mmCIF file of C-alpha atoms and ligand atoms in Angstrom:
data_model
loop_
_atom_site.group_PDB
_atom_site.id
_atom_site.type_symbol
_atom_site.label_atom_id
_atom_site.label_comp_id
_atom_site.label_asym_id
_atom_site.label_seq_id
_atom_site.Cartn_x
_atom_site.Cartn_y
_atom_site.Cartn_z
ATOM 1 C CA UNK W 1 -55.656 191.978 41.485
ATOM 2 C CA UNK W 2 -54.851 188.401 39.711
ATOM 3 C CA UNK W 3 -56.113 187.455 36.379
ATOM 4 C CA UNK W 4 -58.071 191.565 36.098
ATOM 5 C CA UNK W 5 -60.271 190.398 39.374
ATOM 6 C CA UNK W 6 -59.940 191.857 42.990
ATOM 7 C CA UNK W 7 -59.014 189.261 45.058
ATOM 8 C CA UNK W 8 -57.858 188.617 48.494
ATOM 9 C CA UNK W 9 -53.922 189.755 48.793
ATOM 10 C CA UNK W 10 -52.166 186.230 49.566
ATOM 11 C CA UNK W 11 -49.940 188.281 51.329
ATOM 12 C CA UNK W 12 -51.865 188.022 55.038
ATOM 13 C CA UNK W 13 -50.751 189.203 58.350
ATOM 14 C CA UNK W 14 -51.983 185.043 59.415
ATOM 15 C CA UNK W 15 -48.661 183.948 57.836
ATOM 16 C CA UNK W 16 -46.899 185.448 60.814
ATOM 17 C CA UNK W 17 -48.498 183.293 63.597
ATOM 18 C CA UNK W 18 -48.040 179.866 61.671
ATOM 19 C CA UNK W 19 -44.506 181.179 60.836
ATOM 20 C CA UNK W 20 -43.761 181.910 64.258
ATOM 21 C CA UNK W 21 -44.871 178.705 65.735
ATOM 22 C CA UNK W 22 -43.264 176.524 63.553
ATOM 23 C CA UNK W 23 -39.999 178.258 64.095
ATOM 24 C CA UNK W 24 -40.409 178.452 68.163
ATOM 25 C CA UNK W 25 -41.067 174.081 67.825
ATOM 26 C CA UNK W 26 -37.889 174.333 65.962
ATOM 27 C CA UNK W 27 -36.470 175.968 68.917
ATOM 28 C CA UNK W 28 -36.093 179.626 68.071
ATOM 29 C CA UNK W 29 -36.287 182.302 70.188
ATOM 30 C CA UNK W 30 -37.672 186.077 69.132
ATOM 31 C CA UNK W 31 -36.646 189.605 69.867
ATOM 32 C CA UNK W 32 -37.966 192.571 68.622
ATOM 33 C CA UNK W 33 -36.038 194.785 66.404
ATOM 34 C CA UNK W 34 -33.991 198.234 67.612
ATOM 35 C CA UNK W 35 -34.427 200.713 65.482
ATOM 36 C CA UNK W 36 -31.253 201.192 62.782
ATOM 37 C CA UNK W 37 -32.629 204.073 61.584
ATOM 38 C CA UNK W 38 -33.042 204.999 57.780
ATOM 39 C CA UNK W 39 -29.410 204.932 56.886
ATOM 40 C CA UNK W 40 -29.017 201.083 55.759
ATOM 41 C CA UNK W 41 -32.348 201.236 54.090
ATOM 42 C CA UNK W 42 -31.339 204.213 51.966
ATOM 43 C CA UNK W 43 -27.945 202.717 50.932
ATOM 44 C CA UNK W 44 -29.771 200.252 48.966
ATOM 45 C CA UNK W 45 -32.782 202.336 48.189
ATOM 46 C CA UNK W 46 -33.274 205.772 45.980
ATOM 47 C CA UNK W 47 -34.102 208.966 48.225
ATOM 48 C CA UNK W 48 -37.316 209.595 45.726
ATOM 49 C CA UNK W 49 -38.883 205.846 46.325
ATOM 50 C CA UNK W 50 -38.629 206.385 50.454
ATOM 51 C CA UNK W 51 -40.452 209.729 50.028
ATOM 52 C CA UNK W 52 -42.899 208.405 48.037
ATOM 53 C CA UNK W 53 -43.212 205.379 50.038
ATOM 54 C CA UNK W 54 -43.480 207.335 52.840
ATOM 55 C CA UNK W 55 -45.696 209.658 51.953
ATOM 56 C CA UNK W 56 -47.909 208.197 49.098
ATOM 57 C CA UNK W 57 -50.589 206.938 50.948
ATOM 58 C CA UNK W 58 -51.520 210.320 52.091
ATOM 59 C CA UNK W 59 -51.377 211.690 48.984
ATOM 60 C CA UNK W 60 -53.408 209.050 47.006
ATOM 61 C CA UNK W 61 -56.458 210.048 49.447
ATOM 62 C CA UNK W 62 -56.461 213.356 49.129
ATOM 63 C CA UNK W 63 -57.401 212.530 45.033
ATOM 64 C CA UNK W 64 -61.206 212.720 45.301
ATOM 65 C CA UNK W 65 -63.137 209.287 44.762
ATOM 66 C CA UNK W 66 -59.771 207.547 45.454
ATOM 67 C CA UNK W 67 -59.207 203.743 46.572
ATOM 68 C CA UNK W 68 -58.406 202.777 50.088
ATOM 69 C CA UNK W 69 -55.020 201.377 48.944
ATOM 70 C CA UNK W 70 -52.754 203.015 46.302
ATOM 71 C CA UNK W 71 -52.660 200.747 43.309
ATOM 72 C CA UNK W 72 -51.273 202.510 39.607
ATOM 73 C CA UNK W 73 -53.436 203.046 36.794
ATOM 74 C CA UNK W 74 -50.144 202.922 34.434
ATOM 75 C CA UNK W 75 -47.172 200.595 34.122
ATOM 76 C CA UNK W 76 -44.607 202.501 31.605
ATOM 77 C CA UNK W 77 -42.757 200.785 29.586
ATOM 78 C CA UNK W 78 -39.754 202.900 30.308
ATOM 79 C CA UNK W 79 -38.782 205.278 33.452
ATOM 80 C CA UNK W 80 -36.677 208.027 33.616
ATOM 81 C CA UNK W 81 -37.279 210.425 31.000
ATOM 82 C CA UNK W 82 -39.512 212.379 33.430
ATOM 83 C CA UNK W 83 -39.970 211.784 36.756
ATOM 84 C CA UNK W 84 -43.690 212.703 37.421
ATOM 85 C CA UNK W 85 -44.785 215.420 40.118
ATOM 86 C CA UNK W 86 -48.844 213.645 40.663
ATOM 87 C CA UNK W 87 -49.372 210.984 42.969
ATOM 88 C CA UNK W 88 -50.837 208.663 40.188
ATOM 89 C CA UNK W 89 -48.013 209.309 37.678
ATOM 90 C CA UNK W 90 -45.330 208.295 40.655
ATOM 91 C CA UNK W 91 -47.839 205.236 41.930
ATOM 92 C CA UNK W 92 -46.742 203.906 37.757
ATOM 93 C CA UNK W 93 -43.343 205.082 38.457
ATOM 94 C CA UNK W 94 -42.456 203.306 41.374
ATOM 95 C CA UNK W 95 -45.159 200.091 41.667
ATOM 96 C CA UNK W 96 -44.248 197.784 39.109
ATOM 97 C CA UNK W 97 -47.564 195.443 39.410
ATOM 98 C CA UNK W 98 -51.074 195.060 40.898
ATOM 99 C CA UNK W 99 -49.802 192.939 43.650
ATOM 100 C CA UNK W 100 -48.033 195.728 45.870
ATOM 101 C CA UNK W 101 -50.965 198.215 47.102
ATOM 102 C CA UNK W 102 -49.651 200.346 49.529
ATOM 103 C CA UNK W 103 -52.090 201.203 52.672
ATOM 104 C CA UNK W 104 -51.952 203.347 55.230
ATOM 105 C CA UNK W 105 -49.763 200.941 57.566
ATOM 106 C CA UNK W 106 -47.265 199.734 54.663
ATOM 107 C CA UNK W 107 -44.618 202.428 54.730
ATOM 108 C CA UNK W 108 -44.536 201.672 58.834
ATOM 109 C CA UNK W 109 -45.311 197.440 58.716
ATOM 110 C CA UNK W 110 -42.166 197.927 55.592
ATOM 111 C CA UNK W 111 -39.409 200.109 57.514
ATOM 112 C CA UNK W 112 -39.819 197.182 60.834
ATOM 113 C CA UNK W 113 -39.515 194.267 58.473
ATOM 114 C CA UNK W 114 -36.066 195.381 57.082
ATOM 115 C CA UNK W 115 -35.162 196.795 60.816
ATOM 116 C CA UNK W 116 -35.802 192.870 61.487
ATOM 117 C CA UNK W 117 -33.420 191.956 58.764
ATOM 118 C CA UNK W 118 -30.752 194.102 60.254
ATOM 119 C CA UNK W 119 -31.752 193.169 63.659
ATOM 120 C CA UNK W 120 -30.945 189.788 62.592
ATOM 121 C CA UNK W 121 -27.574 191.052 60.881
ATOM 122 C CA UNK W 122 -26.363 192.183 64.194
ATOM 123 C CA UNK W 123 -26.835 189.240 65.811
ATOM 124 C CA UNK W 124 -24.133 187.042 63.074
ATOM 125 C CA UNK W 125 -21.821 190.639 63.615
ATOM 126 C CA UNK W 126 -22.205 189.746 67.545
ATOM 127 C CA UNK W 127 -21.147 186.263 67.001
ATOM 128 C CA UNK W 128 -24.140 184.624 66.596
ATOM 129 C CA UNK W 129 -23.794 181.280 64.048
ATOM 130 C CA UNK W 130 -27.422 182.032 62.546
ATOM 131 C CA UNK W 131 -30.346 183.895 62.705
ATOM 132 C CA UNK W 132 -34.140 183.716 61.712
ATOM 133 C CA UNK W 133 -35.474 187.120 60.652
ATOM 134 C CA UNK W 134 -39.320 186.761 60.774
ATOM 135 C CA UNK W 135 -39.509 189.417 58.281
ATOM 136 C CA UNK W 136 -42.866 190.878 56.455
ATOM 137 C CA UNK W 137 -43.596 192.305 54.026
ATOM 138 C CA UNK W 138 -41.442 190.380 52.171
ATOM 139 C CA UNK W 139 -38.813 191.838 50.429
ATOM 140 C CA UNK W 140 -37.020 190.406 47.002
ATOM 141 C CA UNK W 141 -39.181 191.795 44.441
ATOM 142 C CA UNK W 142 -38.242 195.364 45.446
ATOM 143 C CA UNK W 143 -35.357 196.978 43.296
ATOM 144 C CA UNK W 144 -33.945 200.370 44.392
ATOM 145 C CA UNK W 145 -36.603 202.427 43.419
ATOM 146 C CA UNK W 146 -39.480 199.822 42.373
ATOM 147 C CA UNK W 147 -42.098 198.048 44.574
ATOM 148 C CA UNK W 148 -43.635 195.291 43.215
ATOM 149 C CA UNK W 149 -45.081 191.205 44.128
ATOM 150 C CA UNK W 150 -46.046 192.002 47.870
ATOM 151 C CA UNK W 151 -42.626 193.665 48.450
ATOM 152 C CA UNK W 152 -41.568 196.733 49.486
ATOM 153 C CA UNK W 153 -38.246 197.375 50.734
ATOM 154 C CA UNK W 154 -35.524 194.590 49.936
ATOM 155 C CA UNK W 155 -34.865 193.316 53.597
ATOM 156 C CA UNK W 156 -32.459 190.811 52.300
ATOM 157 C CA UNK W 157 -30.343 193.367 50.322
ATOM 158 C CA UNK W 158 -30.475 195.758 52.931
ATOM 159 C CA UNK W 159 -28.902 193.467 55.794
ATOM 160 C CA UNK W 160 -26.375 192.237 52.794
ATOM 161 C CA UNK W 161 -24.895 195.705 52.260
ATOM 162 C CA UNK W 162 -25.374 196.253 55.706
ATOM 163 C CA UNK W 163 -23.066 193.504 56.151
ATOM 164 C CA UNK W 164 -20.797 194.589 53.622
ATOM 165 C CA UNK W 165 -20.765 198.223 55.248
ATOM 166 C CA UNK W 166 -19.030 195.956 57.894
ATOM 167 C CA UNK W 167 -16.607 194.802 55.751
ATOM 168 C CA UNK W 168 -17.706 191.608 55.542
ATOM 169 C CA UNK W 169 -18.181 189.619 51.561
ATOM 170 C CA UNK W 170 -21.919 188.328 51.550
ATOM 171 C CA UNK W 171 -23.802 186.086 49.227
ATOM 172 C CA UNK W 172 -27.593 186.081 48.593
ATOM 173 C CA UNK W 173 -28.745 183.055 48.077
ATOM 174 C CA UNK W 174 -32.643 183.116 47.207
ATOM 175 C CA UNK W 175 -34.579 180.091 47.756
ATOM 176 C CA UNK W 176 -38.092 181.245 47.134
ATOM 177 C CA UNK W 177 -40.255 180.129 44.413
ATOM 178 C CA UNK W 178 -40.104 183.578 42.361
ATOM 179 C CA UNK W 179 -36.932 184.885 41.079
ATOM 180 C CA UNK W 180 -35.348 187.528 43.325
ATOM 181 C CA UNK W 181 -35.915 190.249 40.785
ATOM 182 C CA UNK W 182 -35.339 193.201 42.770
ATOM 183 C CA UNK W 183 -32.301 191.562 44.648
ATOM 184 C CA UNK W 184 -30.391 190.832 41.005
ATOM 185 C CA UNK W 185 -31.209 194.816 40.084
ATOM 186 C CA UNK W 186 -29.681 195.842 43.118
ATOM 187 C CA UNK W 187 -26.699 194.307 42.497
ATOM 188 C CA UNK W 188 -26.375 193.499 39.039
ATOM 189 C CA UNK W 189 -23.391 195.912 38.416
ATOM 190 C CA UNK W 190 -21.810 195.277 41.352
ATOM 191 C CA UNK W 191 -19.169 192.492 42.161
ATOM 192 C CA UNK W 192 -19.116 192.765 45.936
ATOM 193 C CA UNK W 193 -22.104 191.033 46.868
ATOM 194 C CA UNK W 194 -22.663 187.490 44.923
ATOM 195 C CA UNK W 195 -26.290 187.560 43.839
ATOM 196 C CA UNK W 196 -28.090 183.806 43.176
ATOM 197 C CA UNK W 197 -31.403 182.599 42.557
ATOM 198 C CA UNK W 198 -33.231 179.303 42.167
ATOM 199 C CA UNK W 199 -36.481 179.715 41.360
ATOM 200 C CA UNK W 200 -39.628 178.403 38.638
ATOM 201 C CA UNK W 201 -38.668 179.062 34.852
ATOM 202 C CA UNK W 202 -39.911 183.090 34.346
ATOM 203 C CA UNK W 203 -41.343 181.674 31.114
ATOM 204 C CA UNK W 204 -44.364 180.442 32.743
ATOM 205 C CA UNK W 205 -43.863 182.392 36.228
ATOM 206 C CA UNK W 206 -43.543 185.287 38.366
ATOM 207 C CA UNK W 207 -41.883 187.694 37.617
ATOM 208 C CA UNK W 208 -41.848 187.080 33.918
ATOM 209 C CA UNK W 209 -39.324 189.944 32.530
ATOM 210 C CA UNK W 210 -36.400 188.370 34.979
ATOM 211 C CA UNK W 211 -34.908 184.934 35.738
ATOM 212 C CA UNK W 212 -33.304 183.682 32.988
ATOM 213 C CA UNK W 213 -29.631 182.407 32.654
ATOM 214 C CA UNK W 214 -28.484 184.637 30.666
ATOM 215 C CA UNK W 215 -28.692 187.250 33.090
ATOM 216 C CA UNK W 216 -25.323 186.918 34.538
ATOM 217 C CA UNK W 217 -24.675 190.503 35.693
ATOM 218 C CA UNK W 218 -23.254 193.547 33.838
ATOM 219 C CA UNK W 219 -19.971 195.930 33.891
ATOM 220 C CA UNK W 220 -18.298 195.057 37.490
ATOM 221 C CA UNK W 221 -20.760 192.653 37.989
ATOM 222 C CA UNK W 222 -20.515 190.491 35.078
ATOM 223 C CA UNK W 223 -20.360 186.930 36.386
ATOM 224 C CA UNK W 224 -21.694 187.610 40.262
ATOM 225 C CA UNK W 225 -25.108 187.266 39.315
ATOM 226 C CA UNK W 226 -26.381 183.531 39.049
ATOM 227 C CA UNK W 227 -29.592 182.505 37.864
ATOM 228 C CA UNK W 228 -30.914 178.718 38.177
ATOM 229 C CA UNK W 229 -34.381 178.146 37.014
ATOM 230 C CA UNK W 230 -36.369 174.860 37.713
ATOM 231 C CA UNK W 231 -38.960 173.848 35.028
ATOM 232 C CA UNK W 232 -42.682 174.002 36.995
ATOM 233 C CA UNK W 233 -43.094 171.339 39.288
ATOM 234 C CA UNK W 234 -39.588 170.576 40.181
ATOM 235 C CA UNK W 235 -39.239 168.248 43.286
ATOM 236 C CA UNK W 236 -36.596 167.161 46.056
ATOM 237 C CA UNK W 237 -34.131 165.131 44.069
ATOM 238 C CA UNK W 238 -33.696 167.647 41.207
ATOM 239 C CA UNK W 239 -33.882 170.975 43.572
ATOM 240 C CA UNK W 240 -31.117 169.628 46.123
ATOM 241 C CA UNK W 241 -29.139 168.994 42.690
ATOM 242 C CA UNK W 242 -29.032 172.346 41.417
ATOM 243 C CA UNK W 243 -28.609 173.567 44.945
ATOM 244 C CA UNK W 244 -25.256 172.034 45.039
ATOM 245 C CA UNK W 245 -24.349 174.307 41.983
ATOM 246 C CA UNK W 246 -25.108 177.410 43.698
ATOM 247 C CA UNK W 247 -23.090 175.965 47.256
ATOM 248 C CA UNK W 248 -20.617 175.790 44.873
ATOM 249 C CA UNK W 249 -20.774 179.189 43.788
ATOM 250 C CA UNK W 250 -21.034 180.818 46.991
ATOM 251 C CA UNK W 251 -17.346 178.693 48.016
ATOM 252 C CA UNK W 252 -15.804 180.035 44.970
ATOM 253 C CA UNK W 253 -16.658 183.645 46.014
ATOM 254 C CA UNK W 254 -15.377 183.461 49.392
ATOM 255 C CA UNK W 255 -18.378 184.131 50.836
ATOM 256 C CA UNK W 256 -17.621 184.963 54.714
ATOM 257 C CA UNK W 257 -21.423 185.477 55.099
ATOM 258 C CA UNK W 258 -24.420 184.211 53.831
ATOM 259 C CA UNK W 259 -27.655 185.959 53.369
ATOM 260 C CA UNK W 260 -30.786 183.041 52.650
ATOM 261 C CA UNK W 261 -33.797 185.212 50.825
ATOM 262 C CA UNK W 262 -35.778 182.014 52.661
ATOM 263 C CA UNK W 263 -38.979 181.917 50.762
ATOM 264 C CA UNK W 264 -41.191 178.108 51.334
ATOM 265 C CA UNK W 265 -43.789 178.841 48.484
ATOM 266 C CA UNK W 266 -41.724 175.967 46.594
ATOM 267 C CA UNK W 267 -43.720 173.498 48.638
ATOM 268 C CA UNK W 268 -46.130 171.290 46.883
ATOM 269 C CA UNK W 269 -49.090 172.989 48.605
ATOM 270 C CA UNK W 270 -48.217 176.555 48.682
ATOM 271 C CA UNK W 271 -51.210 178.391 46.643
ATOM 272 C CA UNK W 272 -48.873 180.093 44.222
ATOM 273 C CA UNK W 273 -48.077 176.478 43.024
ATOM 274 C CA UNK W 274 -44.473 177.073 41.019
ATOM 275 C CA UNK W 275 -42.378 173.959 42.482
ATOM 276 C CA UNK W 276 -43.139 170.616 44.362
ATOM 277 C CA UNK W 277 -40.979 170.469 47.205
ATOM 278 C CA UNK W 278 -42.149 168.390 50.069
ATOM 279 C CA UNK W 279 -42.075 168.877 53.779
ATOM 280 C CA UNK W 280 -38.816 166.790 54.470
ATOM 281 C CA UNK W 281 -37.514 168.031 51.819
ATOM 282 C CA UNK W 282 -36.980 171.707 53.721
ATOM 283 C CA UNK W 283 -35.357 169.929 55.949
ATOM 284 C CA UNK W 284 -33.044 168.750 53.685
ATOM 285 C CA UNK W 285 -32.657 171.954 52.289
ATOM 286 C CA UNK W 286 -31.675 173.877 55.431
ATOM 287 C CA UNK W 287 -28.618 170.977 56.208
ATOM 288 C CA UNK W 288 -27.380 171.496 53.126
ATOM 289 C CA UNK W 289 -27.152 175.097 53.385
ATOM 290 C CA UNK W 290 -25.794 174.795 56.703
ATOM 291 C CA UNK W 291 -22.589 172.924 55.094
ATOM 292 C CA UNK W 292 -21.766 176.195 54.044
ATOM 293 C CA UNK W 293 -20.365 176.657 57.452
ATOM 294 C CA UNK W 294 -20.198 180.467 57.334
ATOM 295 C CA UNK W 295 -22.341 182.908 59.577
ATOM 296 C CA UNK W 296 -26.035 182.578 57.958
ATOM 297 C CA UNK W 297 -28.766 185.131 57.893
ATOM 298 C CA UNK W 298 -32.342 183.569 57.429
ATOM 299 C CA UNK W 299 -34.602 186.220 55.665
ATOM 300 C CA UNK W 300 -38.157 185.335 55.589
ATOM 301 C CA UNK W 301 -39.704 186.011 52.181
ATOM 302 C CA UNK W 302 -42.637 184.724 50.814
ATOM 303 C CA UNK W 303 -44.775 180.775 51.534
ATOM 304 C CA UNK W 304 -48.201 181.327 51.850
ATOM 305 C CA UNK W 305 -50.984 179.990 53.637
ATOM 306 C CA UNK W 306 -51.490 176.373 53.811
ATOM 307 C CA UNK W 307 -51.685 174.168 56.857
ATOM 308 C CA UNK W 308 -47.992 172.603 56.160
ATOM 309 C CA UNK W 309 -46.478 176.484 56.127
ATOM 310 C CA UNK W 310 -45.796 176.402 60.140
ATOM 311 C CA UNK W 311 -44.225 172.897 59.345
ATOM 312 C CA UNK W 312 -42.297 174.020 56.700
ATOM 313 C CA UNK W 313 -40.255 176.483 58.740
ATOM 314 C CA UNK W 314 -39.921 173.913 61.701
ATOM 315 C CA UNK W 315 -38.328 171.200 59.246
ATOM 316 C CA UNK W 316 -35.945 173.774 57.278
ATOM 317 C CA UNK W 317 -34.637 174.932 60.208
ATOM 318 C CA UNK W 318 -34.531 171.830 61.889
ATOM 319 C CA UNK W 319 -32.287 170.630 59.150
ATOM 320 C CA UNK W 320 -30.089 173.506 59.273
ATOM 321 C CA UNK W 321 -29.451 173.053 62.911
ATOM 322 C CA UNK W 322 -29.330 169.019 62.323
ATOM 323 C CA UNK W 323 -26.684 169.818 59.406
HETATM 324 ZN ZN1 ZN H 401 -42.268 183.984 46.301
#
């Protein structure tokens, strides 16, 4: 739902086959995932939001009159107090918007798209210098235990701790339009995995409640959380300048490995319309990433349709390869 009308989910199974063109031109080749079982996925998420992801669907239909797709009648202002037994009290509980209806296929289409993120985390444990996870859903907005903007599970924070697991020091480093909500809860009291996020100004934005620089982490984690938001609009010249602040930050960790949340709805035409970056200008992007020099894990999050998305991918990682 956007602006209280049903509308089509932006979020389309299309975005795969433009994605996956552009990034064969660019010269990538695609495997499908093993199976890593539910292990990594439930280090980063709680045991209560798999069941219900899991099992919710199900549930929801069994409520008589009920919708095809599993979207909550209540957003609490709070959680915790009580953690509800009904289906609709948990769909509040755990779905923090309108914009992450859960179908029969999402629990299954959700578990593959962070076994690709892991898949792609073996291959930089195996040696590999990079790798593209064609990931969907998408994953950033999720926190541990909170679905929400067409994401599920947090691919990118699952192949980080993953990584971690493996004693390896990884940075996030989310490039997509929105601010990597879930991705900063995750890790937000945690020093061992350097969270950053350039995104549009929250103030006029998705997600609203999160993005601001003043969130800089709590407890442990005070200072390994680094927000870096772009007023609306923001083009080439001004992103690749604040980019160099977060390169900087990821140095001054000691980042051994790099995790890109690699969202392209910051181009000019994306529909969500939050930044102007052009074409080129992903390619520009991906070199200077790529000067970094450390193992890098690509993690496809959101860019929507538009006929320069399949372009988009080709020039960022064209540029990363170039750089
Ligand atoms: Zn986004």
């Amino acid at each position: 739902m956007a602006n209280g009308q049903p509308l089509r989910n932006p979020e389309q199974p299309e975005r795969i086959r433009h994605l996956k063109d552009g990034a064969s031109r660019a010269g990538a080749v695609f495997q499908a995932p093993r199976d890593h079982g539910r292990g990594p996925i439930a280090a980063v998420h709680s045991p209560e939001y798999l069941t219900f992801l899991e099992n919710i669907h199900a549930r929801w239909k069994r409520i008589e009159g009920a919708s095809d797709e599993v979207i909550p009648n209540i957003h609490p202002d709070s959680r915790g107090a009580n953690y509800p037994k009904s289906a609709v009290g948990q769909a509040g509980y755990h779905q923090a918007d309108t914009a992450c209806p859960i179908a029969e296929g999402t629990w299954e289409a959700a578990y593959w798209s962070a076994q690709t993120a892991l898949e792609g985390a073996d291959l930089l444990l195996g040696g590999e210098r990079a790798a593209y996870s064609l990931c969907r859903p998408p994953g950033h907005h999720a926190f541990a235990d909170l679905a929400g903007g067409f994401c599920f599970l947090n691919n990118s924070a699952i192949a980080a701790d993953y990584l971690r697991q493996q004693g390896l020091k990884p940075a996030i480093l989310d490039v997509d339009v929105h601010h990597g909500n879930g991705t900063q809860g995750i890790f937000y009291k945690r020093n061992d995995v350097l969270t950053i996020s350039l995104h549009a100004d929250p103030d006029r934005f998705y997600p609203f409640f999160w993005g601001s620089a003043q969130e800089r982490g709590e407890g442990l984690g005070e200072g390994y959380n680094l927000n870096l938001p772009l007023p609306r609009g923001t083009g080439d010249d001004d992103y690749l300048a604040v980019l160099k602040t977060a390169l900087a930050r990821v140095r001054n960790f000691g980042a051994d490995v790099v995790v890109i949340a690699l969202g392209l709805d910051s181009h000019e035409n994306d529909p969500l319309q939050g930044l102007s970056i052009t074409t080129p200008g992903f390619a520009r992007l991906g070199a200077a990433i790529s000067t970094l020099g450390v193992p890098t894990l690509l993690v496809q999050e959101g860019g929507y349709l538009s006929d320069d998305l399949g372009n988009n991918i080709e020039n960022f990682l064209t540029g990363f390869e170039g750089g």
